[in-house]
Structures are given as structure tokens and as C-alpha cells.
Amino acid sequence: MNPKSVSSLVHLEGAKTSLRQATPDDIPSILALEREVPALVHWSEKAYQEVFQPGAPDRILSVIEEEDDGALRAFLIARFSGSECELENLVVAAAHRRRGFASQLLQSLIAAANERNVERILLEVRESNMAARALYEKLGFQISGRRKAYYSRPQEDALMFVLNCTPSSAPKR
């Protein structure tokens, strides 16, 4: 994982939150957020611990944290490999959705990909996840294919999305 820290304050609905790189101490909170979404592809605690090990694949694991109580509200994990980046998971706590957290995490990922001269960001999403699909499309991702019966519990196709990265795909500030 890139040790470069991302930190920014966001003021949404009166709350102060920060976007930062996760630490091993965040793993229990990340697992708790994951459990809120039964249809998600879940990682084991060991898989998250391995992200922080020397020699692990190059990943970004970013979290959004409430400044007041330190509670995690959202996280994103993505893996970099050569000229590509794969968004592996993006979760926002159910009670804190529709507040811009997912968009902020994705814009941060796009900026990191541009800094690394990544050519494209790839992801899969459940075909029925209309909110996620709308967000990805709003940020410039395009459907690039379909994976039949990719997800289980319940079984469902995945739509594959791609964002071709260029300097103009960096988040507008």
C-alpha cells in the first residue's frame, strides 16, 4: 500500500469527516461496515491484515471517519497493477448514504490513479445496484462488459465498468 497519506476535511450535513488512509487498527470497523451489506463480496480479517504487510500488492485502502467520534462511515479498497487499477470494494454505512462519501472516495481514487499514470480503473457491480451504477456513470465510468452469474447470494450478473484515465479525468476541485 502506498504510504502516502490522504487527508481532507469534508463538511456534510453539519458533521466533520476526514478522508485518510486506513491503518491496521481500522480493520474491525471495516469488517463491521462490510457486515451491513449482506450481498457484498466479503473479505476475511486476514485478507485485510495482509494489505498492510511488506511485499503485499500495491493497494489503497481509504476510509472516511467522523471527526467527533472517530467512527468509520465508509471505505474503499483498490489494487494497482501496472497500467490498471481495480476497485475491489466500496462501502458506505447504511445510515450515512447519499451524503457524498462514495463520490469523495472515488474522486480520491481517480486522483491517485492519475498520479500513478494509470491508464484505466476497472470494477464490477451487481446489475441491480442502480445507485452505484448511477454514481459510476456520473464520474465517467462506462459499461465495458458483463460477467454472467458473477455474484452469489443472490446469484446475479456483474456489469463491468471502466474509466479511461487522462489528465481531464482528475476530480474537479
PDB file of C-alpha atoms in Angstrom:
ATOM      1  CA  MET A   1       0.000   0.000   0.000  1.00  0.00           C
ATOM      2  CA  ASN A   2       1.217   3.469  -0.817  1.00  0.00           C
ATOM      3  CA  PRO A   3       2.275   5.065   2.466  1.00  0.00           C
ATOM      4  CA  LYS A   4       1.340   8.497   1.166  1.00  0.00           C
ATOM      5  CA  SER A   5      -1.490   9.719   3.368  1.00  0.00           C
ATOM      6  CA  VAL A   6      -4.689  11.193   2.028  1.00  0.00           C
ATOM      7  CA  SER A   7      -6.399  13.540   4.390  1.00  0.00           C
ATOM      8  CA  SER A   8      -9.107  16.057   3.767  1.00  0.00           C
ATOM      9  CA  LEU A   9     -11.980  17.505   5.692  1.00  0.00           C
ATOM     10  CA  VAL A  10     -15.490  17.328   4.355  1.00  0.00           C
ATOM     11  CA  HIS A  11     -18.396  19.175   5.897  1.00  0.00           C
ATOM     12  CA  LEU A  12     -21.611  17.330   5.154  1.00  0.00           C
ATOM     13  CA  GLU A  13     -24.860  17.930   7.000  1.00  0.00           C
ATOM     14  CA  GLY A  14     -23.020  19.657   9.822  1.00  0.00           C
ATOM     15  CA  ALA A  15     -20.641  16.790  10.506  1.00  0.00           C
ATOM     16  CA  LYS A  16     -16.896  16.980  10.039  1.00  0.00           C
ATOM     17  CA  THR A  17     -15.349  13.966   8.414  1.00  0.00           C
ATOM     18  CA  SER A  18     -11.883  13.174   7.156  1.00  0.00           C
ATOM     19  CA  LEU A  19     -10.675  11.039   4.297  1.00  0.00           C
ATOM     20  CA  ARG A  20      -7.478   9.204   5.174  1.00  0.00           C
ATOM     21  CA  GLN A  21      -5.551   6.031   4.507  1.00  0.00           C
ATOM     22  CA  ALA A  22      -6.625   3.139   6.703  1.00  0.00           C
ATOM     23  CA  THR A  23      -4.404   1.590   9.350  1.00  0.00           C
ATOM     24  CA  PRO A  24      -4.480  -1.949  10.761  1.00  0.00           C
ATOM     25  CA  ASP A  25      -6.437  -0.536  13.729  1.00  0.00           C
ATOM     26  CA  ASP A  26      -9.335   0.202  11.331  1.00  0.00           C
ATOM     27  CA  ILE A  27      -9.843  -3.440  10.341  1.00  0.00           C
ATOM     28  CA  PRO A  28     -12.566  -4.225  12.951  1.00  0.00           C
ATOM     29  CA  SER A  29     -14.575  -1.172  11.843  1.00  0.00           C
ATOM     30  CA  ILE A  30     -14.097  -2.044   8.171  1.00  0.00           C
ATOM     31  CA  LEU A  31     -15.373  -5.574   8.830  1.00  0.00           C
ATOM     32  CA  ALA A  32     -18.383  -4.151  10.702  1.00  0.00           C
ATOM     33  CA  LEU A  33     -19.210  -1.881   7.752  1.00  0.00           C
ATOM     34  CA  GLU A  34     -18.931  -4.853   5.392  1.00  0.00           C
ATOM     35  CA  ARG A  35     -21.384  -6.876   7.500  1.00  0.00           C
ATOM     36  CA  GLU A  36     -24.025  -4.177   6.963  1.00  0.00           C
ATOM     37  CA  VAL A  37     -24.192  -5.212   3.289  1.00  0.00           C
ATOM     38  CA  PRO A  38     -25.073  -8.924   3.062  1.00  0.00           C
ATOM     39  CA  ALA A  39     -24.852  -9.040  -0.767  1.00  0.00           C
ATOM     40  CA  LEU A  40     -21.277  -7.720  -0.711  1.00  0.00           C
ATOM     41  CA  VAL A  41     -18.280  -9.887  -1.530  1.00  0.00           C
ATOM     42  CA  HIS A  42     -16.776 -10.113   1.954  1.00  0.00           C
ATOM     43  CA  TRP A  43     -13.079 -10.243   2.790  1.00  0.00           C
ATOM     44  CA  SER A  44     -11.683 -12.057   5.800  1.00  0.00           C
ATOM     45  CA  GLU A  45      -9.903 -10.253   8.599  1.00  0.00           C
ATOM     46  CA  LYS A  46      -6.709 -11.968   7.456  1.00  0.00           C
ATOM     47  CA  ALA A  47      -7.137 -10.582   3.919  1.00  0.00           C
ATOM     48  CA  TYR A  48      -7.342  -7.043   5.286  1.00  0.00           C
ATOM     49  CA  GLN A  49      -4.339  -7.621   7.550  1.00  0.00           C
ATOM     50  CA  GLU A  50      -2.319  -8.769   4.536  1.00  0.00           C
ATOM     51  CA  VAL A  51      -2.905  -5.371   2.864  1.00  0.00           C
ATOM     52  CA  PHE A  52      -0.542  -3.852   5.427  1.00  0.00           C
ATOM     53  CA  GLN A  53       2.205  -6.483   5.149  1.00  0.00           C
ATOM     54  CA  PRO A  54       5.544  -5.729   3.469  1.00  0.00           C
ATOM     55  CA  GLY A  55       5.571  -7.016  -0.086  1.00  0.00           C
ATOM     56  CA  ALA A  56       1.769  -7.001  -0.373  1.00  0.00           C
ATOM     57  CA  PRO A  57       0.269  -5.982  -3.719  1.00  0.00           C
ATOM     58  CA  ASP A  58       0.026  -2.217  -4.195  1.00  0.00           C
ATOM     59  CA  ARG A  59      -3.333  -1.138  -2.786  1.00  0.00           C
ATOM     60  CA  ILE A  60      -5.110   1.921  -1.500  1.00  0.00           C
ATOM     61  CA  LEU A  61      -7.388   1.365   1.481  1.00  0.00           C
ATOM     62  CA  SER A  62      -9.069   4.689   2.240  1.00  0.00           C
ATOM     63  CA  VAL A  63     -11.608   5.445   4.948  1.00  0.00           C
ATOM     64  CA  ILE A  64     -13.936   8.292   5.802  1.00  0.00           C
ATOM     65  CA  GLU A  65     -14.003   8.913   9.518  1.00  0.00           C
ATOM     66  CA  GLU A  66     -16.286  11.057  11.648  1.00  0.00           C
ATOM     67  CA  GLU A  67     -14.111  13.685  13.338  1.00  0.00           C
ATOM     68  CA  ASP A  68     -16.215  13.843  16.517  1.00  0.00           C
ATOM     69  CA  ASP A  69     -16.299  10.172  17.484  1.00  0.00           C
ATOM     70  CA  GLY A  70     -13.745   8.534  15.170  1.00  0.00           C
ATOM     71  CA  ALA A  71     -16.377   6.183  13.709  1.00  0.00           C
ATOM     72  CA  LEU A  72     -15.768   4.958  10.175  1.00  0.00           C
ATOM     73  CA  ARG A  73     -18.562   5.853   7.773  1.00  0.00           C
ATOM     74  CA  ALA A  74     -17.147   4.486   4.505  1.00  0.00           C
ATOM     75  CA  PHE A  75     -14.163   2.779   2.932  1.00  0.00           C
ATOM     76  CA  LEU A  76     -12.702   1.957  -0.457  1.00  0.00           C
ATOM     77  CA  ILE A  77     -10.057  -0.568  -1.402  1.00  0.00           C
ATOM     78  CA  ALA A  78      -8.401  -0.703  -4.802  1.00  0.00           C
ATOM     79  CA  ARG A  79      -5.454  -2.600  -6.241  1.00  0.00           C
ATOM     80  CA  PHE A  80      -2.898  -1.163  -8.650  1.00  0.00           C
ATOM     81  CA  SER A  81      -1.236  -3.444 -11.170  1.00  0.00           C
ATOM     82  CA  GLY A  82       0.834  -1.987 -13.985  1.00  0.00           C
ATOM     83  CA  SER A  83      -1.296   0.370 -16.040  1.00  0.00           C
ATOM     84  CA  GLU A  84      -4.562  -0.668 -14.384  1.00  0.00           C
ATOM     85  CA  CYS A  85      -6.375  -0.165 -11.109  1.00  0.00           C
ATOM     86  CA  GLU A  86      -9.191  -2.398  -9.915  1.00  0.00           C
ATOM     87  CA  LEU A  87     -11.753  -1.090  -7.464  1.00  0.00           C
ATOM     88  CA  GLU A  88     -12.178  -4.095  -5.182  1.00  0.00           C
ATOM     89  CA  ASN A  89     -14.704  -2.801  -2.655  1.00  0.00           C
ATOM     90  CA  LEU A  90     -16.564   0.395  -1.798  1.00  0.00           C
ATOM     91  CA  VAL A  91     -18.858   0.502   1.242  1.00  0.00           C
ATOM     92  CA  VAL A  92     -20.778   3.333   2.882  1.00  0.00           C
ATOM     93  CA  ALA A  93     -22.592   2.762   6.184  1.00  0.00           C
ATOM     94  CA  ALA A  94     -26.319   2.412   5.512  1.00  0.00           C
ATOM     95  CA  ALA A  95     -27.242   5.341   7.772  1.00  0.00           C
ATOM     96  CA  HIS A  96     -24.760   7.624   6.010  1.00  0.00           C
ATOM     97  CA  ARG A  97     -25.521   7.030   2.343  1.00  0.00           C
ATOM     98  CA  ARG A  98     -26.404   9.795  -0.113  1.00  0.00           C
ATOM     99  CA  ARG A  99     -24.062  12.244   1.611  1.00  0.00           C
ATOM    100  CA  GLY A 100     -21.278  12.212  -0.973  1.00  0.00           C
ATOM    101  CA  PHE A 101     -18.931   9.772   0.782  1.00  0.00           C
ATOM    102  CA  ALA A 102     -18.736   7.277  -2.108  1.00  0.00           C
ATOM    103  CA  SER A 103     -18.169  10.089  -4.585  1.00  0.00           C
ATOM    104  CA  GLN A 104     -15.386  11.553  -2.455  1.00  0.00           C
ATOM    105  CA  LEU A 105     -13.668   8.172  -2.130  1.00  0.00           C
ATOM    106  CA  LEU A 106     -13.916   7.555  -5.881  1.00  0.00           C
ATOM    107  CA  GLN A 107     -12.608  11.017  -6.745  1.00  0.00           C
ATOM    108  CA  SER A 108      -9.661  10.379  -4.447  1.00  0.00           C
ATOM    109  CA  LEU A 109      -9.018   7.064  -6.208  1.00  0.00           C
ATOM    110  CA  ILE A 110      -9.175   8.742  -9.624  1.00  0.00           C
ATOM    111  CA  ALA A 111      -6.668  11.356  -8.457  1.00  0.00           C
ATOM    112  CA  ALA A 112      -4.332   8.624  -7.138  1.00  0.00           C
ATOM    113  CA  ALA A 113      -4.644   6.721 -10.418  1.00  0.00           C
ATOM    114  CA  ASN A 114      -3.757   9.851 -12.381  1.00  0.00           C
ATOM    115  CA  GLU A 115      -0.746  10.499 -10.129  1.00  0.00           C
ATOM    116  CA  ARG A 116       0.471   6.979 -10.920  1.00  0.00           C
ATOM    117  CA  ASN A 117      -0.201   7.360 -14.662  1.00  0.00           C
ATOM    118  CA  VAL A 118      -2.724   4.513 -14.576  1.00  0.00           C
ATOM    119  CA  GLU A 119      -4.488   4.076 -17.907  1.00  0.00           C
ATOM    120  CA  ARG A 120      -7.787   2.723 -16.614  1.00  0.00           C
ATOM    121  CA  ILE A 121      -9.775   1.903 -13.497  1.00  0.00           C
ATOM    122  CA  LEU A 122     -11.848  -1.265 -13.635  1.00  0.00           C
ATOM    123  CA  LEU A 123     -14.702  -2.511 -11.460  1.00  0.00           C
ATOM    124  CA  GLU A 124     -17.628  -4.894 -11.349  1.00  0.00           C
ATOM    125  CA  VAL A 125     -21.023  -4.067  -9.887  1.00  0.00           C
ATOM    126  CA  ARG A 126     -24.207  -6.032  -9.400  1.00  0.00           C
ATOM    127  CA  GLU A 127     -26.544  -5.370 -12.306  1.00  0.00           C
ATOM    128  CA  SER A 128     -29.340  -4.477  -9.845  1.00  0.00           C
ATOM    129  CA  ASN A 129     -27.251  -1.899  -7.924  1.00  0.00           C
ATOM    130  CA  MET A 130     -28.744   1.135  -9.645  1.00  0.00           C
ATOM    131  CA  ALA A 131     -27.387   3.677  -7.139  1.00  0.00           C
ATOM    132  CA  ALA A 132     -23.796   2.509  -7.646  1.00  0.00           C
ATOM    133  CA  ARG A 133     -24.228   2.337 -11.406  1.00  0.00           C
ATOM    134  CA  ALA A 134     -25.542   5.916 -11.495  1.00  0.00           C
ATOM    135  CA  LEU A 135     -22.607   7.132  -9.396  1.00  0.00           C
ATOM    136  CA  TYR A 136     -20.028   5.392 -11.576  1.00  0.00           C
ATOM    137  CA  GLU A 137     -21.609   6.771 -14.738  1.00  0.00           C
ATOM    138  CA  LYS A 138     -21.748  10.280 -13.236  1.00  0.00           C
ATOM    139  CA  LEU A 139     -17.983  10.066 -12.648  1.00  0.00           C
ATOM    140  CA  GLY A 140     -17.310   8.984 -16.239  1.00  0.00           C
ATOM    141  CA  PHE A 141     -17.177   5.192 -15.947  1.00  0.00           C
ATOM    142  CA  GLN A 142     -18.638   3.288 -18.898  1.00  0.00           C
ATOM    143  CA  ILE A 143     -20.025  -0.240 -19.143  1.00  0.00           C
ATOM    144  CA  SER A 144     -17.445  -2.429 -20.835  1.00  0.00           C
ATOM    145  CA  GLY A 145     -18.960  -5.897 -20.466  1.00  0.00           C
ATOM    146  CA  ARG A 146     -20.928  -8.392 -18.416  1.00  0.00           C
ATOM    147  CA  ARG A 147     -19.972 -11.372 -16.283  1.00  0.00           C
ATOM    148  CA  LYS A 148     -22.763 -13.928 -16.192  1.00  0.00           C
ATOM    149  CA  ALA A 149     -23.682 -15.224 -12.713  1.00  0.00           C
ATOM    150  CA  TYR A 150     -20.612 -13.493 -11.242  1.00  0.00           C
ATOM    151  CA  TYR A 151     -22.188 -12.870  -7.844  1.00  0.00           C
ATOM    152  CA  SER A 152     -23.788 -15.335  -5.469  1.00  0.00           C
ATOM    153  CA  ARG A 153     -26.193 -14.806  -2.573  1.00  0.00           C
ATOM    154  CA  PRO A 154     -28.201 -13.964  -4.644  1.00  0.00           C
ATOM    155  CA  GLN A 155     -26.851 -15.089  -7.975  1.00  0.00           C
ATOM    156  CA  GLU A 156     -26.620 -12.174 -10.339  1.00  0.00           C
ATOM    157  CA  ASP A 157     -24.693 -10.870 -13.314  1.00  0.00           C
ATOM    158  CA  ALA A 158     -21.990  -8.269 -12.861  1.00  0.00           C
ATOM    159  CA  LEU A 159     -21.647  -5.295 -15.127  1.00  0.00           C
ATOM    160  CA  MET A 160     -18.048  -4.403 -15.826  1.00  0.00           C
ATOM    161  CA  PHE A 161     -17.190  -0.710 -15.849  1.00  0.00           C
ATOM    162  CA  VAL A 162     -14.061   1.084 -16.999  1.00  0.00           C
ATOM    163  CA  LEU A 163     -12.801   4.628 -16.593  1.00  0.00           C
ATOM    164  CA  ASN A 164     -10.091   5.570 -19.057  1.00  0.00           C
ATOM    165  CA  CYS A 165      -7.801   7.846 -17.123  1.00  0.00           C
ATOM    166  CA  THR A 166      -6.456  11.023 -18.606  1.00  0.00           C
ATOM    167  CA  PRO A 167      -5.449  14.293 -17.002  1.00  0.00           C
ATOM    168  CA  SER A 168      -9.007  15.510 -17.650  1.00  0.00           C
ATOM    169  CA  SER A 169     -10.461  12.651 -15.550  1.00  0.00           C
ATOM    170  CA  ALA A 170      -8.959  14.115 -12.365  1.00  0.00           C
ATOM    171  CA  PRO A 171     -11.565  15.342  -9.882  1.00  0.00           C
ATOM    172  CA  LYS A 172     -12.598  18.944 -10.292  1.00  0.00           C
ATOM    173  CA  ARG A 173     -11.746  20.946  -7.179  1.00  0.00           C
TER     174      ARG A 173
END
